Coordinates of N, CA and C in Angstrom, one line a residue:
X1 N 85.3 159.3 81.5 CA 85.3 160.3 81.4 C 85.9 160.7 82.7
X2 N 86.5 161.2 83.2 CA 87.0 162.5 84.1 C 85.7 162.8 84.5
X3 N 85.4 162.9 86.3 CA 84.8 163.2 86.6 C 85.3 165.8 86.5
X4 N 84.5 166.2 86.4 CA 84.2 167.6 86.1 C 84.4 168.5 88.0
X5 N 85.1 169.4 88.4 CA 85.1 170.1 88.4 C 84.3 171.2 88.8
X6 N 84.2 171.3 90.4 CA 82.8 172.5 90.4 C 83.2 174.3 89.3
X7 N 85.0 174.2 89.9 CA 85.3 175.7 89.7 C 85.8 176.2 87.9
X8 N 84.7 175.6 87.6 CA 85.4 175.1 86.1 C 84.2 176.1 84.7
X9 N 83.8 176.8 84.3 CA 83.0 177.4 83.8 C 83.0 175.8 82.0
X10 N 81.9 175.1 81.8 CA 82.4 174.1 80.7 C 81.3 174.2 79.8
X11 N 80.9 175.2 79.0 CA 80.6 175.9 77.8 C 81.7 176.3 76.8
X12 N 81.1 175.9 75.8 CA 82.2 176.2 74.9 C 82.1 175.0 74.3
X13 N 83.6 174.6 73.4 CA 83.7 174.3 72.4 C 84.0 173.0 73.6
X14 N 83.8 171.9 72.7 CA 84.9 170.1 73.2 C 85.8 170.0 71.8
X15 N 87.3 169.7 71.9 CA 88.1 168.4 70.7 C 87.9 167.1 71.2
X16 N 87.8 166.7 69.8 CA 87.8 164.5 70.9 C 88.6 164.1 69.9
X17 N 89.4 163.7 71.4 CA 90.9 163.5 71.0 C 91.0 162.0 70.4
X18 N 92.0 160.9 70.4 CA 92.2 160.0 69.8 C 93.7 159.2 70.4
X19 N 93.1 158.1 70.8 CA 94.8 157.4 71.8 C 95.1 156.3 70.7
X20 N 95.9 156.5 69.4 CA 96.5 154.8 68.5 C 96.2 153.9 69.6
X21 N 97.4 153.5 70.9 CA 97.6 153.1 70.3 C 96.2 152.0 71.4
X22 N 95.3 152.7 72.0 CA 93.4 151.7 72.2 C 92.8 152.3 72.7
X23 N 92.5 152.7 70.7 CA 91.6 153.6 69.7 C 90.6 154.0 70.9
X24 N 91.0 154.2 71.6 CA 90.2 154.8 73.0 C 89.2 156.8 72.5
X25 N 88.1 157.5 72.5 CA 88.2 158.8 72.7 C 87.8 159.2 73.3
X26 N 88.6 161.1 73.8 CA 87.9 161.6 74.5 C 88.0 163.0 74.2
X27 N 86.4 162.5 75.0 CA 86.0 164.7 75.3 C 86.1 165.3 75.5
X28 N 87.2 166.4 74.8 CA 87.7 167.1 76.0 C 87.6 168.9 75.3
X29 N 87.3 169.8 76.4 CA 87.3 171.4 76.7 C 87.9 171.8 76.2
X30 N 88.0 172.5 75.0 CA 88.9 174.4 74.1 C 89.5 174.6 75.2
X31 N 88.9 175.3 76.0 CA 89.0 176.0 77.3 C 90.4 175.4 77.5
X32 N 89.8 173.7 78.2 CA 90.8 173.4 79.1 C 91.9 173.1 78.7
X33 N 92.1 172.5 78.0 CA 93.4 172.8 76.7 C 94.3 173.7 76.8
X34 N 93.4 174.6 76.4 CA 94.4 175.7 76.1 C 94.0 176.8 77.6
X35 N 93.9 176.4 79.2 CA 95.2 177.2 79.3 C 95.7 176.3 80.3
X36 N 95.2 174.4 80.2 CA 96.9 173.7 80.2 C 98.4 173.1 79.7
X37 N 97.8 173.5 78.3 CA 98.5 174.1 77.5 C 98.3 174.1 76.7
X38 N 98.9 175.4 75.9 CA 98.5 176.4 74.9 C 98.6 175.5 74.1
X39 N 100.0 175.6 73.8 CA 100.2 174.3 72.4 C 100.1 173.2 71.6
X40 N 98.6 172.4 73.1 CA 98.2 171.0 73.0 C 98.3 170.1 71.6
X41 N 97.8 171.8 70.1 CA 97.7 171.0 69.3 C 99.2 170.6 67.9
X42 N 100.1 170.6 68.9 CA 101.1 170.2 68.6 C 102.1 169.2 69.1
X43 N 100.8 168.6 69.6 CA 101.3 166.7 69.3 C 99.7 165.9 69.7
X44 N 98.6 166.3 69.3 CA 97.8 165.5 68.5 C 97.9 165.2 67.4
X45 N 96.8 164.8 66.3 CA 97.5 164.9 65.3 C 95.8 165.4 64.4
X46 N 95.6 165.9 63.2 CA 94.4 165.5 62.6 C 94.6 164.8 61.6
X47 N 93.4 164.2 61.4 CA 92.8 162.4 60.6 C 92.7 162.6 59.3
X48 N 93.1 164.5 58.6 CA 92.5 164.4 58.1 C 91.1 165.2 57.1
X49 N 89.9 164.4 58.4 CA 89.2 165.2 57.7 C 88.5 166.5 59.2
X50 N 87.7 167.2 58.0 CA 87.1 168.6 58.8 C 86.3 168.3 60.0
X51 N 85.7 166.8 60.5 CA 85.1 166.5 60.8 C 85.1 165.9 61.9
X52 N 85.6 165.0 61.7 CA 86.7 163.8 62.0 C 88.0 163.9 63.9
X53 N 88.0 163.5 64.4 CA 88.5 163.1 65.5 C 91.0 164.1 65.5
X54 N 91.1 164.4 66.7 CA 92.2 164.2 66.6 C 93.0 163.6 66.6
X55 N 94.4 162.6 66.5 CA 94.8 161.5 67.0 C 96.2 162.3 68.0
X56 N 96.0 161.1 68.7 CA 97.8 161.3 69.8 C 98.7 159.9 69.6
X57 N 99.2 159.8 69.5 CA 100.7 158.6 69.0 C 101.0 158.3 70.4
X58 N 100.5 159.3 71.4 CA 101.6 159.4 73.0 C 100.3 158.1 73.8
X59 N 101.1 157.2 74.8 CA 100.4 155.6 74.6 C 99.7 156.3 75.9
X60 N 97.9 155.6 75.3 CA 97.1 156.0 76.6 C 97.5 156.5 78.1
X61 N 97.6 154.8 78.1 CA 98.4 155.9 79.8 C 97.5 157.3 80.8
X62 N 99.5 157.1 79.5 CA 99.9 158.8 80.2 C 98.5 159.8 79.1
X63 N 98.3 159.5 78.5 CA 96.9 160.9 78.2 C 95.6 160.5 79.0
X64 N 95.7 159.7 79.8 CA 94.7 159.5 80.2 C 94.9 160.3 81.4
X65 N 96.1 160.3 82.4 CA 96.7 160.8 83.7 C 96.8 162.2 83.3
X66 N 97.0 162.9 81.9 CA 96.5 164.3 81.8 C 95.5 164.8 81.4
X67 N 94.5 163.5 81.2 CA 93.1 164.2 81.1 C 92.4 164.1 82.3
X68 N 92.7 162.9 83.5 CA 91.8 163.5 84.5 C 92.6 164.2 85.6
X69 N 93.4 165.1 84.9 CA 94.6 166.6 85.7 C 93.6 166.7 85.6
X70 N 93.5 167.3 84.3 CA 93.2 169.0 83.6 C 92.2 168.7 84.5
X71 N 90.9 168.3 84.1 CA 89.5 168.0 84.6 C 89.5 167.6 86.5
X72 N 90.1 167.1 87.0 CA 90.2 167.0 87.9 C 90.7 167.2 89.6
X73 N 92.2 168.3 88.4 CA 93.7 168.6 89.4 C 93.8 167.3 90.1
X74 N 94.0 166.8 90.3 CA 94.6 164.8 90.7 C 95.3 163.9 90.2
X75 N 96.6 163.1 90.8 CA 97.6 162.5 89.6 C 96.7 161.2 90.1
X76 N 96.3 160.3 88.2 CA 95.4 159.2 88.4 C 96.8 158.6 88.5
X77 N 96.7 157.0 89.1 CA 98.2 156.5 89.1 C 98.4 154.6 89.1
X78 N 97.3 155.0 89.5 CA 96.3 153.5 90.6 C 95.9 152.8 89.6
X79 N 96.8 151.1 89.5 CA 95.9 150.3 89.1 C 96.3 149.1 89.7
X80 N 94.9 147.9 89.7 CA 94.7 147.4 90.7 C 95.8 146.1 90.5
X81 N 96.4 145.6 91.8 CA 97.7 144.6 91.7 C 98.6 145.2 91.3
X82 N 98.7 146.4 90.6 CA 100.8 147.2 90.4 C 100.5 147.4 91.3
X83 N 102.7 147.0 91.1 CA 103.2 147.6 92.3 C 103.8 148.4 93.1
X84 N 104.0 148.4 94.1 CA 104.1 150.5 94.3 C 105.9 150.7 93.5
X85 N 106.2 149.6 92.9 CA 107.2 150.1 92.2 C 106.9 150.7 91.4
X86 N 106.4 149.6 90.1 CA 105.3 150.0 88.9 C 105.0 151.4 88.9
X87 N 104.3 151.2 89.8 CA 104.0 152.6 90.5 C 104.5 153.8 89.7
X88 N 105.3 154.1 90.2 CA 106.4 155.1 90.0 C 107.4 154.8 89.5
X89 N 107.3 153.7 88.0 CA 107.9 154.2 87.0 C 105.9 154.3 86.2
X90 N 105.7 153.8 86.0 CA 105.2 154.3 85.6 C 104.8 156.4 85.9
X91 N 104.6 156.7 86.5 CA 104.8 158.0 87.2 C 106.3 158.0 86.9
X92 N 106.7 158.7 86.2 CA 109.5 158.6 85.8 C 108.6 158.8 84.3
X93 N 107.7 157.7 83.8 CA 107.6 157.3 82.0 C 106.8 158.6 82.5
X94 N 106.0 159.2 82.8 CA 104.9 159.9 82.5 C 105.4 161.2 82.7
X95 N 106.3 161.4 83.2 CA 107.0 162.7 83.4 C 108.4 163.1 82.0
X96 N 108.3 162.4 81.6 CA 109.6 161.9 81.1 C 108.7 161.5 79.8
X97 N 107.7 161.8 79.3 CA 107.1 162.4 78.2 C 106.9 163.2 77.8
X98 N 108.2 163.6 76.3 CA 108.5 164.3 75.7 C 107.0 165.5 75.6
X99 N 106.5 165.3 74.8 CA 105.0 166.5 75.1 C 105.0 166.9 76.1
X100 N 104.6 165.9 77.2 CA 104.6 166.8 78.8 C 105.1 167.9 78.5
X101 N 106.8 168.4 78.4 CA 107.7 169.4 78.3 C 107.0 170.4 78.3
X102 N 105.9 170.4 77.5 CA 104.8 172.1 77.5 C 103.9 172.4 78.5
X103 N 103.4 171.4 79.1 CA 102.3 171.5 80.1 C 103.2 171.0 81.9
X104 N 104.3 172.2 82.0 CA 104.4 172.4 83.3 C 104.1 172.0 84.8
X105 N 102.2 172.9 84.5 CA 101.5 172.9 86.2 C 101.4 171.7 86.2
X106 N 101.2 171.0 84.9 CA 101.1 168.7 84.6 C 102.7 168.5 85.7
X107 N 103.4 168.2 84.7 CA 104.1 167.6 85.3 C 104.4 168.4 86.5
X108 N 104.4 168.9 86.9 CA 104.8 170.2 88.4 C 103.9 168.7 89.6
X109 N 102.6 168.5 89.2 CA 102.0 167.6 89.6 C 102.3 166.4 90.2
X110 N 102.9 165.4 88.4 CA 103.8 164.3 88.8 C 105.0 164.6 89.4
X111 N 105.8 165.5 89.9 CA 106.7 165.3 90.2 C 106.4 164.9 91.5
X112 N 105.1 166.8 92.5 CA 104.7 166.7 94.1 C 104.0 164.9 94.0
X113 N 103.7 164.1 93.4 CA 102.9 162.4 93.5 C 104.1 161.5 94.0
X114 N 105.6 162.2 92.9 CA 106.8 161.0 93.2 C 107.5 161.5 94.5
X115 N 107.7 162.6 94.7 CA 107.9 163.0 96.3 C 106.9 162.1 97.4
X116 N 106.1 162.5 97.5 CA 104.8 162.3 98.3 C 105.9 160.2 98.4
X117 N 105.7 159.7 96.9 CA 106.0 158.1 97.2 C 106.7 158.1 97.5
X118 N 108.2 158.1 97.5 CA 109.4 158.5 97.3 C 110.1 158.5 98.0
X119 N 109.2 159.5 99.6 CA 110.3 160.1 100.7 C 108.4 160.1 101.2
X120 N 107.7 159.2 101.5 CA 107.2 158.6 103.1 C 107.2 156.8 101.7
X121 N 107.6 156.0 101.1 CA 107.1 154.6 101.0 C 106.3 154.3 101.4
X122 N 106.2 154.6 103.1 CA 105.2 153.1 104.2 C 104.1 153.4 103.8
X123 N 103.7 154.6 102.9 CA 102.2 154.4 103.1 C 102.0 154.5 101.6
X124 N 102.5 154.0 100.9 CA 102.2 153.4 99.3 C 103.5 151.7 99.5
X125 N 104.0 150.5 100.6 CA 104.4 149.9 100.4 C 105.6 150.3 100.5
X126 N 106.3 148.6 100.4 CA 107.6 148.6 100.3 C 108.2 149.2 99.4
X127 N 109.6 150.0 100.1 CA 110.4 151.5 100.0 C 111.3 150.3 98.0
X128 N 111.6 150.4 96.9 CA 112.1 150.6 95.5 C 113.6 150.0 96.4
X129 N 113.7 149.5 95.1 CA 115.3 149.8 94.8 C 115.6 150.1 94.6
X130 N 116.8 150.7 94.4 CA 117.9 151.8 93.8 C 118.2 151.1 92.4
X131 N 118.3 149.9 91.7 CA 118.4 149.6 90.7 C 117.4 150.0 90.0
X132 N 116.0 150.0 90.6 CA 114.6 149.5 89.9 C 114.5 150.3 89.2
X133 N 114.7 152.1 90.3 CA 114.4 153.4 89.9 C 115.4 154.4 89.2
X134 N 116.6 154.1 89.6 CA 117.6 154.9 89.3 C 118.0 155.4 87.5
X135 N 117.5 154.0 86.5 CA 118.0 154.6 85.0 C 116.6 155.4 85.3
X136 N 115.4 154.7 86.0 CA 114.0 155.5 84.7 C 114.1 156.8 85.7
X137 N 114.9 157.4 87.0 CA 115.1 158.7 86.8 C 116.3 159.3 86.0
X138 N 116.9 159.5 85.6 CA 118.0 160.2 85.1 C 117.4 160.4 84.1
X139 N 115.6 158.9 83.4 CA 115.9 159.6 82.3 C 114.5 160.8 82.1
X140 N 113.9 160.6 82.5 CA 113.7 161.6 83.1 C 113.3 163.1 83.8
X141 N 114.1 162.6 84.2 CA 114.8 164.7 84.5 C 115.6 164.9 84.1
X142 N 115.5 165.7 83.5 CA 117.1 166.3 82.8 C 117.9 166.8 83.4
X143 N 119.5 166.9 82.6 CA 119.9 166.7 83.4 C 120.5 168.4 83.6
X144 N 122.0 169.2 84.7 CA 120.8 170.2 84.9 C 120.0 171.3 85.3
X145 N 118.9 170.1 85.7 CA 118.4 171.3 86.5 C 118.0 170.6 87.5
X146 N 116.9 171.4 88.3 CA 116.1 170.6 90.2 C 115.9 169.6 89.8
X147 N 115.5 168.8 89.1 CA 114.8 167.4 89.3 C 115.5 167.3 89.2
X148 N 116.7 166.8 89.0 CA 118.3 165.9 88.5 C 118.2 165.6 89.9
X149 N 118.2 166.9 90.4 CA 119.5 167.1 91.9 C 118.5 166.1 92.6
X150 N 116.7 165.9 92.5 CA 116.0 165.1 93.5 C 116.6 164.1 93.6
X151 N 117.0 163.4 92.3 CA 117.2 162.0 92.5 C 118.2 162.1 93.2
X152 N 119.8 163.0 93.6 CA 120.9 163.3 94.7 C 120.5 163.5 96.3
X153 N 119.1 164.1 96.1 CA 118.0 164.2 97.5 C 117.6 162.8 97.9
X154 N 117.2 162.7 96.8 CA 116.3 160.8 97.2 C 118.3 159.9 97.9
X155 N 118.7 159.4 96.9 CA 119.6 158.9 98.2 C 120.2 159.3 99.1
X156 N 120.3 160.9 99.6 CA 121.3 161.0 100.7 C 120.1 161.0 101.6
X157 N 119.2 161.4 101.5 CA 118.0 161.4 102.7 C 117.4 160.5 102.9
X158 N 116.8 159.8 101.8 CA 115.9 158.5 102.3 C 116.6 157.2 102.3
X159 N 117.3 157.0 102.3 CA 118.6 155.6 102.4 C 117.5 154.5 101.4
X160 N 117.1 154.5 100.4 CA 116.7 153.6 99.1 C 116.9 152.2 99.4
X161 N 116.3 151.2 99.2 CA 117.3 149.8 99.3 C 117.7 149.9 98.4
X162 N 118.5 148.1 98.7 CA 119.5 148.3 97.7 C 120.2 146.4 97.5
X163 N 119.0 146.5 96.6 CA 119.5 144.0 96.6 C 120.5 144.0 96.8
X164 N 121.0 142.0 97.1 CA 122.1 141.8 98.1 C 122.9 142.0 96.7
X165 N 122.9 141.8 95.5 CA 123.1 141.5 94.4 C 123.2 142.4 93.2
X166 N 123.5 144.1 94.3 CA 123.4 145.2 93.2 C 124.8 145.7 92.7
X167 N 125.5 144.9 93.6 CA 126.9 144.8 93.4 C 127.6 146.6 93.7
X168 N 128.6 147.2 94.5 CA 128.8 148.8 94.6 C 127.5 150.1 94.5
X169 N 126.9 149.9 95.4 CA 125.9 151.1 95.1 C 126.7 152.8 94.5
X170 N 128.1 152.4 95.1 CA 129.1 154.0 94.9 C 129.2 153.6 93.5
X171 N 130.4 152.1 92.0 CA 130.3 152.5 91.6 C 129.7 152.4 90.5
X172 N 127.2 152.0 91.1 CA 127.0 151.7 90.1 C 126.2 153.8 89.9
X173 N 126.6 154.3 91.0 CA 126.2 156.0 90.8 C 127.4 156.3 89.7
X174 N 128.0 156.3 89.8 CA 129.3 157.3 89.1 C 129.1 156.2 87.6
X175 N 129.0 155.3 87.5 CA 128.7 155.0 85.6 C 127.6 155.0 85.1
X176 N 126.8 156.2 85.9 CA 125.4 156.1 85.4 C 125.0 158.0 85.5
X177 N 125.5 158.8 87.4 CA 124.8 159.1 87.0 C 125.8 161.0 86.1
X178 N 125.8 161.9 86.3 CA 126.2 162.5 85.5 C 127.4 163.7 87.5
X179 N 128.4 163.7 86.3 CA 129.0 164.9 87.1 C 128.1 166.0 88.1
X180 N 127.5 166.4 87.8 CA 127.3 168.0 88.4 C 126.4 167.4 89.6
X181 N 125.8 165.9 89.5 CA 123.9 165.4 90.4 C 125.8 164.8 91.0
X182 N 126.4 164.3 90.7 CA 127.5 163.5 91.7 C 127.9 164.0 92.9
X183 N 129.1 165.9 92.0 CA 129.4 167.0 93.0 C 127.9 167.1 94.3
X184 N 126.7 167.4 94.0 CA 126.4 167.9 95.2 C 125.1 167.3 95.6
X185 N 125.5 165.5 95.4 CA 125.1 164.5 96.5 C 126.6 164.6 97.0
X186 N 127.6 164.9 96.9 CA 128.3 164.9 98.2 C 127.7 165.9 98.8
X187 N 128.2 167.0 98.4 CA 127.9 168.3 99.5 C 127.2 168.0 100.2
X188 N 125.6 167.0 99.8 CA 124.8 167.0 100.2 C 125.2 166.2 102.3
X189 N 125.6 164.9 101.1 CA 125.8 163.8 102.2 C 127.1 164.7 103.8
X190 N 128.1 165.3 103.0 CA 129.4 166.2 103.7 C 128.4 166.5 104.8
X191 N 127.3 168.4 104.7 CA 126.8 168.2 104.9 C 125.8 167.5 106.1
X192 N 125.1 166.3 105.3 CA 124.4 165.5 106.8 C 125.5 165.2 107.9
X193 N 126.5 164.8 107.6 CA 128.2 164.3 108.4 C 128.9 165.2 109.2
X194 N 128.6 166.3 108.7 CA 129.9 167.3 109.2 C 128.4 168.5 109.8
X195 N 127.6 168.7 109.7 CA 127.5 170.3 109.6 C 125.3 169.4 110.6
X196 N 124.7 168.7 110.4 CA 123.9 167.9 110.9 C 122.9 167.8 110.4
X197 N 122.9 168.0 109.2 CA 122.1 168.4 108.6 C 120.5 167.9 108.0
X198 N 120.0 167.6 108.3 CA 118.7 166.2 108.6 C 117.8 166.5 108.1
X199 N 117.8 167.6 108.4 CA 116.7 168.0 107.0 C 116.1 168.4 105.4
X200 N 115.0 167.7 104.7 CA 115.2 167.6 103.5 C 114.1 169.0 102.8
X201 N 115.6 169.2 101.6 CA 114.5 170.4 100.6 C 114.1 170.6 100.7
X202 N 112.4 169.6 100.7 CA 111.5 169.3 100.1 C 110.2 170.0 100.6
X203 N 111.2 169.4 101.8 CA 110.3 169.7 103.8 C 110.7 171.7 104.1
X204 N 111.4 172.4 104.0 CA 111.2 173.7 103.0 C 110.7 174.6 102.0
X205 N 111.0 173.7 101.0 CA 110.1 174.6 100.0 C 110.2 173.7 99.4
X206 N 108.1 173.7 99.6 CA 107.9 172.0 98.5 C 108.1 172.7 96.6
X207 N 108.2 174.0 95.9 CA 108.9 173.9 94.9 C 110.2 174.0 94.9
X208 N 111.1 173.0 96.2 CA 112.3 173.3 94.9 C 112.2 172.5 94.1
X209 N 111.3 171.3 93.4 CA 112.1 170.8 92.3 C 110.6 170.9 91.0
X210 N 109.4 172.1 91.9 CA 109.0 172.6 90.1 C 109.9 172.6 89.5
X211 N 109.1 173.0 88.2 CA 109.7 173.5 86.8 C 109.8 175.8 86.8
X212 N 109.8 176.2 86.7 CA 110.7 176.8 86.9 C 111.3 177.7 85.5
X213 N 110.2 179.0 85.2 CA 110.4 180.0 84.7 C 112.0 181.1 83.8
X214 N 111.9 180.4 82.7 CA 113.5 180.8 82.1 C 113.3 182.4 82.1
X215 N 112.4 183.2 83.2 CA 113.0 185.4 83.3 C 112.2 184.5 84.2
X216 N 113.0 185.0 85.5 CA 113.3 185.2 86.5 C 112.4 184.3 87.3
X217 N 112.7 183.1 87.2 CA 112.6 181.9 87.9 C 111.4 181.2 88.4
X218 N 110.7 182.2 88.3 CA 109.4 181.5 89.4 C 109.0 180.2 89.2
X219 N 108.4 179.9 89.6 CA 107.6 178.6 89.5 C 106.8 179.1 89.1
X220 N 106.9 177.8 87.9 CA 105.3 177.5 87.1 C 103.9 177.5 88.4
X221 N 104.1 177.1 89.8 CA 102.5 176.6 89.8 C 102.5 177.5 90.8
X222 N 103.4 178.3 91.1 CA 102.8 179.6 92.4 C 103.0 181.0 90.7
X223 N 102.8 180.6 90.1 CA 102.7 181.4 89.0 C 101.2 181.8 88.1
X224 N 100.5 180.5 88.5 CA 99.0 180.4 87.7 C 98.0 179.4 88.3

């Protein structure tokens, strides 16, 4: 179990939730579940017994990342021996987990960790290759969202590495990336070339890739 934060009242009921893929049992305070994901019951299943634990078919590694974040407010993603690219892929897969769409603050925390790793790879090791990450990013970040635009900003401002055998990056992008993102990428590149724009969006607005409320457009992290 993750260590407990000092600013939370840990009295009250606890639910037992078991992950099917590793059979690990988690004891989680209901107040935390209700605070961070009010619809948490939608992505766990009853075991058919009023006294037995709930179960989740979510990959155990992702579920545990969520539990640790609820208790410690940090993203735990390090595995012994994992390469920087492998860790980023795990983060992207966790971000794209369908059940976590109901947990915008958690998704935003993952996004912050992804930005840290992808925009300053020297902190964590060698920069990843475009080919290794682009397909995963396109799956994790929905089209027509500010998160998808991060793909273009990453390509434009971070100069990610390309393998010699990857072929044309332009062909790769035009065959995989949606038109809206490509148009945005073109605008960013033009601003860089002709306006001298060298300041990436994440430097100016830490919330630029966070989930925003449908009504009012406010960032979830700033209002909760």
